[in-house]
Amino acid sequence: MGKILGIIGGGQLGMMLTEAAKKMPEHISKIIVLDPVQNCSASQVGAEQIVADFKDKKAIIELAKRSDIITYEIESGDSEVLKLVEKDAEINPSPETLKIIQDKFLQKSFLLKNNIPVTEFIQICSISDLKQGLIKFGYPSILKARRDAYDGRGNFKIDSEKQIQKAFDFFNGAEMMLEKFVPFKMEVSVIAARNTNGQIKTFPLVENIHEDNILRETIAPARISKNVAEYAEEIAKTTMNVLNGAGVFGIEMFVTENNQIVINEIAPRVHNSGHHTLQSSETSQFEQHLRAILGLELGNTTLLHPTIMYNILGSKIFEGEYKSIELSEQNVFLKMYGKKISKPLRKLGHFNLVGKQGETIDYLLKKLETIKDKVSINPA
Ligand code: ATP
Ligand code: MG
């Protein structure tokens, strides 16, 4: 008999987890998501839904009572409430791991303690801490909210002394940390998995291109030497070893001019930079996550074809219903997330451009230029 899977969050990640789960009926018999948005993305592909806030204690208790195993697509869940319901359902990654990761300051302190390279950082509790920190790190530095940040919305880059007060006020009393700016030559990530039996596997290193602080493109594999890629994958494995939790984790890193690697942050969940695996690998990151939390043997992570993932984002200039997107190019795989309303830079879908006939990344990048216009979002 398959297990009942509960997922906190039913957005696009919950949706693609649901789709993967439905392909494993012998292991998972039903999927229930908890999401505040009626008719959320995951519910459109066959998950039952509890409509409630991610932090709604009663709803989380209900989800645990109705599920055998719980996972999440967001890191902002209430780890204390999750700890309380561990008696009702197995939770992976563990609430303990979530608690460390969801606070960027605790996360970096934990990595540092385990000798894993991270950006230099300090905790900020007052404006004088901030001034001291900026003397230490210089300009620019990045002030970050410790929790609940996504798509760069919890970051303030401070370029000069003049911005100190503005940056401090921006966070409105939320807990903060300051990071030294890393002049990276490339942003990369590793999607890593660990199953409940301790088996660890990583997908090959990918390159991430951000615009307006939001992931725009992922290039698999990263255009970097084999040595650097292997080094980054080693760091990811070490990280998985110390983290002690089951599931897929997205590990974001910077590569510096002299090929040093520092971890920027870890997401305790499937990750946007792993969407290419839907077509580029035998096992997608979504299936891998389910295999990991169910204690199954992890799947093959070899990259079968060079692939570029391109995010389809809401137009910056309008909010509302939008015209549907269609693509008919060969080896281009479109995935829309079923969101009715576009908002500026909202993640509405993505497509994967797969180099199936031996096409190189350079070729795919040129092909991408001819497709970008076809996915721009316009009012309905
Ligand atoms: P996301 O949800 O997109 O992962 P986030 O809100 O959690 O983002 P971060 O990943 O911390 O934010 O930062 C967003 C982006 O800002 C990074 O991908 C990187 O481009 C830049 N950035 C963050 N920290 C630093 C740093 N210390 N030095 C240089 N650039 C940085
Ligand atoms: Mg990030």
XYZ file of C-alpha atoms and ligand atoms in Angstrom:
412
model
C 0.000 0.000 0.000
C 1.246 3.444 -0.931
C 1.633 6.205 1.635
C -0.330 9.424 1.883
C 1.990 12.333 1.178
C 1.351 15.758 2.704
C 3.087 18.775 1.187
C 3.228 22.194 2.833
C 2.888 24.540 -0.126
C 1.077 23.828 -3.384
C 2.754 26.257 -5.774
C 4.798 25.144 -8.767
C 7.209 23.064 -6.678
C 4.315 21.308 -4.959
C 2.743 20.846 -8.375
C 5.774 19.146 -9.880
C 6.209 17.029 -6.726
C 2.573 15.974 -7.086
C 3.111 15.019 -10.727
C 6.147 12.958 -9.800
C 4.260 11.327 -6.922
C 1.426 10.311 -9.210
C 3.913 8.327 -11.261
C 4.766 6.251 -8.163
C 1.367 4.823 -7.181
C 2.963 1.782 -5.546
C 4.698 4.119 -3.070
C 2.311 7.076 -2.830
C -1.450 6.601 -2.901
C -2.610 10.146 -2.332
C -1.229 13.681 -2.161
C -2.598 16.452 0.074
C -1.203 19.981 -0.096
C -1.615 22.842 2.345
C -1.752 26.178 0.556
C -3.595 29.464 1.164
C -4.514 30.012 -2.514
C -7.799 28.367 -3.593
C -7.234 26.033 -6.559
C -3.440 26.248 -6.135
C -1.097 24.852 -8.815
C -0.722 21.447 -7.140
C -4.472 21.008 -6.732
C -4.835 21.436 -10.495
C -2.810 18.279 -11.109
C -4.617 16.032 -8.686
C -3.554 16.890 -5.141
C -6.234 17.338 -2.505
C -5.935 20.731 -0.847
C -6.324 22.128 2.635
C -6.819 25.860 2.126
C -4.933 27.604 4.930
C -1.856 29.658 5.658
C 1.468 27.788 5.694
C 1.890 28.639 9.374
C -1.679 27.809 10.435
C -1.132 25.470 13.371
C -4.538 23.796 13.181
C -4.150 23.169 9.468
C -0.673 21.668 9.914
C -2.020 19.359 12.624
C -4.846 18.331 10.279
C -2.382 17.701 7.443
C -0.238 15.529 9.730
C -3.253 13.541 10.945
C -4.317 12.852 7.360
C -0.796 12.040 6.037
C 1.801 9.312 6.586
C 4.696 11.452 5.516
C 5.092 15.229 5.238
C 7.431 17.345 3.186
C 7.431 20.979 2.091
C 8.105 23.182 -0.892
C 8.778 26.316 1.140
C 11.222 26.910 3.955
C 9.104 29.330 5.928
C 7.057 26.641 7.714
C 6.847 26.751 11.497
C 9.476 24.248 12.615
C 8.141 24.258 16.192
C 4.672 23.223 15.046
C 6.213 20.609 12.764
C 8.119 19.187 15.739
C 4.809 18.829 17.579
C 3.236 16.764 14.797
C 6.183 14.405 14.276
C 4.236 11.821 16.250
C 1.482 11.835 13.626
C 3.562 11.799 10.462
C 7.180 11.374 9.436
C 8.582 14.769 8.386
C 11.390 15.150 5.902
C 13.617 17.106 5.867
C 13.434 17.076 9.679
C 12.063 20.097 11.551
C 15.485 20.349 13.222
C 17.206 20.788 9.857
C 14.497 23.180 8.678
C 15.013 25.300 11.772
C 18.708 25.744 11.014
C 18.251 26.401 7.317
C 15.295 28.767 7.451
C 17.323 31.302 9.399
C 20.157 32.477 7.136
C 22.261 33.482 10.137
C 21.891 30.105 11.884
C 22.469 28.380 8.550
C 25.740 30.201 7.846
C 26.905 29.789 11.458
C 26.239 26.063 11.169
C 28.158 25.763 7.879
C 31.068 27.780 9.253
C 31.225 25.549 12.340
C 31.505 22.568 9.981
C 34.334 24.159 7.997
C 32.210 24.641 4.904
C 33.138 27.827 3.025
C 30.604 30.662 3.306
C 30.549 34.395 2.692
C 31.784 36.445 5.669
C 28.788 37.496 7.748
C 27.704 38.971 11.076
C 24.465 39.307 12.962
C 22.895 42.793 13.010
C 20.729 43.880 15.935
C 21.179 47.655 15.865
C 22.249 50.495 13.624
C 25.579 50.604 15.437
C 26.131 46.883 14.647
C 25.501 47.780 11.024
C 27.981 50.654 11.078
C 30.604 48.419 12.701
C 29.916 45.679 10.164
C 30.377 48.040 7.254
C 33.709 49.176 8.666
C 34.736 45.521 8.762
C 33.418 44.449 5.321
C 33.535 47.740 3.394
C 31.291 48.649 0.455
C 29.303 47.197 -1.099
C 27.887 44.841 1.520
C 24.531 43.132 1.609
C 22.078 43.478 4.455
C 19.722 40.508 4.561
C 16.607 39.529 6.438
C 17.428 36.340 8.337
C 14.125 34.687 7.516
C 11.316 34.463 4.985
C 13.234 35.991 2.075
C 12.837 34.834 -1.487
C 13.704 36.097 -4.954
C 16.089 38.608 -3.394
C 13.249 40.453 -1.671
C 14.981 40.236 1.675
C 18.235 41.801 0.473
C 19.512 45.382 0.500
C 22.845 46.129 -1.153
C 24.567 48.995 0.631
C 26.887 50.896 -1.704
C 27.790 53.855 0.481
C 27.519 55.339 3.951
C 24.559 57.413 2.777
C 22.380 54.311 2.483
C 22.952 52.943 5.983
C 19.812 54.344 7.601
C 17.632 53.540 4.593
C 18.863 49.958 4.506
C 18.293 49.520 8.236
C 14.767 50.946 8.041
C 13.951 48.780 5.001
C 13.721 45.727 7.247
C 11.367 47.352 9.690
C 12.783 45.705 12.797
C 13.037 42.184 11.329
C 16.098 40.152 12.354
C 19.036 40.877 10.057
C 22.538 39.876 9.092
C 25.226 41.611 7.071
C 27.294 39.849 4.430
C 30.468 40.843 2.706
C 29.868 41.265 -1.021
C 31.394 38.440 -3.059
C 32.593 39.636 -6.492
C 31.744 36.295 -8.060
C 32.431 35.349 -11.658
C 29.604 32.841 -11.730
C 26.630 31.739 -9.673
C 26.197 27.991 -9.574
C 24.187 25.413 -7.687
C 24.115 21.771 -6.856
C 20.901 19.834 -6.389
C 21.814 17.239 -3.796
C 19.792 14.413 -2.326
C 20.111 12.243 0.719
C 17.707 9.437 1.486
C 16.574 8.289 4.898
C 19.231 5.546 4.804
C 22.024 8.083 4.349
C 22.697 7.514 0.651
C 23.813 10.797 -0.982
C 23.798 11.773 -4.650
C 24.289 15.070 -6.451
C 23.180 16.289 -9.862
C 25.975 17.891 -11.914
C 26.857 21.534 -11.213
C 24.698 24.092 -13.041
C 25.167 27.781 -13.773
C 22.504 30.301 -12.736
C 21.874 33.681 -14.282
C 19.818 36.126 -12.226
C 18.066 39.297 -13.350
C 16.419 41.695 -10.897
C 17.490 39.263 -8.139
C 15.366 36.485 -9.657
C 16.627 33.365 -11.330
C 16.221 33.829 -15.076
C 18.202 30.985 -16.642
C 19.908 27.804 -15.556
C 22.588 26.334 -17.801
C 23.323 22.634 -17.325
C 26.160 21.861 -17.125
C 27.865 25.019 -15.790
C 30.408 26.478 -18.239
C 33.338 25.894 -15.929
C 36.288 23.508 -15.672
C 35.748 19.927 -14.594
C 37.951 20.521 -11.541
C 35.825 23.373 -10.257
C 32.611 21.447 -10.918
C 33.899 18.421 -9.013
C 35.104 20.614 -6.170
C 31.643 22.232 -5.888
C 29.951 18.835 -5.942
C 32.320 17.670 -3.168
C 31.355 20.692 -1.044
C 27.703 19.849 -1.656
C 28.268 16.276 -0.500
C 30.078 17.414 2.645
C 27.188 19.780 3.329
C 24.664 16.968 2.950
C 26.699 14.859 5.354
C 26.594 17.431 8.123
C 23.011 18.524 7.506
C 21.484 15.301 8.575
C 18.138 15.333 6.872
C 16.455 13.461 4.072
C 15.296 15.038 0.846
C 16.553 17.146 -2.006
C 18.397 20.345 -1.134
C 19.287 23.207 -3.487
C 22.756 24.480 -2.624
C 23.521 27.890 -4.147
C 27.168 28.873 -4.469
C 29.424 31.578 -5.854
C 32.557 30.879 -7.879
C 35.164 33.603 -7.353
C 37.759 34.877 -9.863
C 40.378 32.476 -8.460
C 37.968 29.530 -8.547
C 37.164 29.459 -4.844
C 33.673 28.258 -3.991
C 31.550 29.786 -1.244
C 28.046 28.746 -0.356
C 25.504 31.540 -0.683
C 22.533 29.688 0.740
C 20.798 26.353 1.004
C 17.158 25.625 0.308
C 15.844 22.519 2.125
C 13.665 21.589 -0.830
C 13.507 21.092 -4.558
C 14.890 24.159 -6.270
C 14.200 26.273 -9.352
C 17.714 25.570 -10.645
C 16.841 21.858 -10.752
C 13.891 22.145 -13.132
C 16.103 21.167 -16.084
C 16.216 17.621 -14.655
C 12.610 17.135 -15.825
C 14.083 16.539 -19.291
C 17.851 16.366 -18.911
C 18.119 13.427 -16.539
C 16.703 9.994 -16.042
C 15.505 10.992 -12.571
C 13.979 14.434 -12.057
C 14.747 16.345 -8.857
C 11.078 15.840 -7.908
C 11.232 12.070 -8.188
C 14.597 12.153 -6.409
C 13.114 14.079 -3.510
C 10.320 11.538 -3.148
C 12.771 8.642 -3.395
C 14.880 10.302 -0.690
C 12.061 10.858 1.797
C 10.564 7.417 1.168
C 13.920 5.723 1.780
C 14.138 4.328 -1.752
C 17.404 3.887 -3.638
C 18.268 7.273 -5.206
C 17.944 7.538 -8.990
C 20.554 8.158 -11.651
C 21.688 11.814 -11.776
C 23.797 11.761 -14.933
C 23.112 14.704 -17.221
C 21.939 13.101 -20.457
C 21.841 16.258 -22.611
C 23.061 19.821 -22.190
C 19.949 21.794 -21.246
C 18.930 25.373 -20.567
C 16.017 26.183 -18.291
C 14.378 29.572 -18.850
C 11.909 31.040 -16.344
C 8.743 32.666 -17.664
C 8.118 35.665 -15.419
C 5.199 38.047 -15.135
C 5.527 41.337 -17.019
C 6.848 44.230 -14.942
C 4.132 46.534 -16.289
C 0.838 44.875 -15.530
C -1.050 42.678 -13.118
C -3.986 40.520 -14.202
C -5.033 37.697 -16.502
C -2.681 36.983 -19.379
C -2.705 35.403 -22.832
C -1.736 31.757 -22.843
C 1.716 30.719 -24.041
C 2.405 28.061 -26.640
C 5.685 26.769 -28.015
C 6.077 24.282 -30.834
C 9.872 24.186 -31.308
C 11.519 20.783 -31.293
C 13.115 19.736 -28.028
C 11.593 22.649 -26.152
C 9.488 21.599 -23.185
C 7.084 24.186 -21.826
C 5.675 23.944 -18.331
C 3.137 26.510 -17.149
C 2.107 26.513 -13.490
C -1.625 27.171 -13.896
C -1.504 30.579 -12.185
C -4.433 32.688 -13.439
C -3.033 36.064 -12.515
C 0.256 37.543 -13.626
C 2.081 39.889 -11.259
C 5.363 41.702 -11.910
C 8.130 39.086 -12.086
C 5.901 36.325 -10.719
C 7.133 32.863 -11.736
C 4.407 31.667 -14.124
C 6.195 28.829 -15.878
C 9.458 27.726 -17.453
C 10.716 25.871 -20.473
C 13.619 23.526 -20.973
C 15.677 23.723 -24.117
C 17.282 20.331 -24.562
C 20.345 19.669 -26.723
C 19.276 16.244 -27.867
C 21.145 16.048 -31.166
C 24.532 16.838 -29.752
C 23.843 20.583 -29.732
C 26.201 22.566 -27.531
C 25.317 25.117 -24.867
C 26.466 27.883 -27.257
C 24.002 26.645 -29.855
C 21.222 26.396 -27.275
C 21.929 29.941 -26.068
C 21.477 31.217 -29.633
C 18.278 29.192 -30.002
C 17.063 30.643 -26.701
C 17.321 34.173 -28.137
C 14.831 33.214 -30.866
C 12.315 31.853 -28.348
C 12.422 34.445 -25.550
C 9.974 36.812 -27.273
C 7.385 34.079 -27.649
C 7.045 33.721 -23.886
C 6.620 37.345 -22.959
C 3.504 37.825 -20.875
C 0.745 40.071 -22.274
C -2.664 41.022 -20.897
C -5.491 38.685 -21.966
P 16.349 33.339 -3.920
O 15.013 33.042 -3.377
O 16.298 33.856 -5.338
O 17.351 32.265 -3.773
P 17.003 35.041 -1.678
O 15.979 36.095 -1.476
O 17.036 33.938 -0.740
O 16.926 34.578 -3.161
P 19.883 35.307 -1.822
O 20.031 34.025 -2.525
O 20.534 35.465 -0.514
O 18.389 35.778 -1.680
O 20.414 36.471 -2.777
C 19.844 36.739 -4.051
C 20.955 37.090 -5.021
O 21.674 38.229 -4.553
C 22.022 36.016 -5.164
O 21.611 35.016 -6.077
C 23.216 36.839 -5.641
O 23.079 37.177 -7.009
C 23.082 38.112 -4.830
N 23.846 38.012 -3.572
C 23.393 37.533 -2.387
N 24.365 37.558 -1.449
C 25.457 38.059 -2.042
C 26.801 38.335 -1.598
N 27.188 38.126 -0.337
N 27.674 38.840 -2.523
C 27.281 39.076 -3.795
N 26.054 38.840 -4.259
C 25.136 38.351 -3.419
Mg 19.124 32.547 -3.258
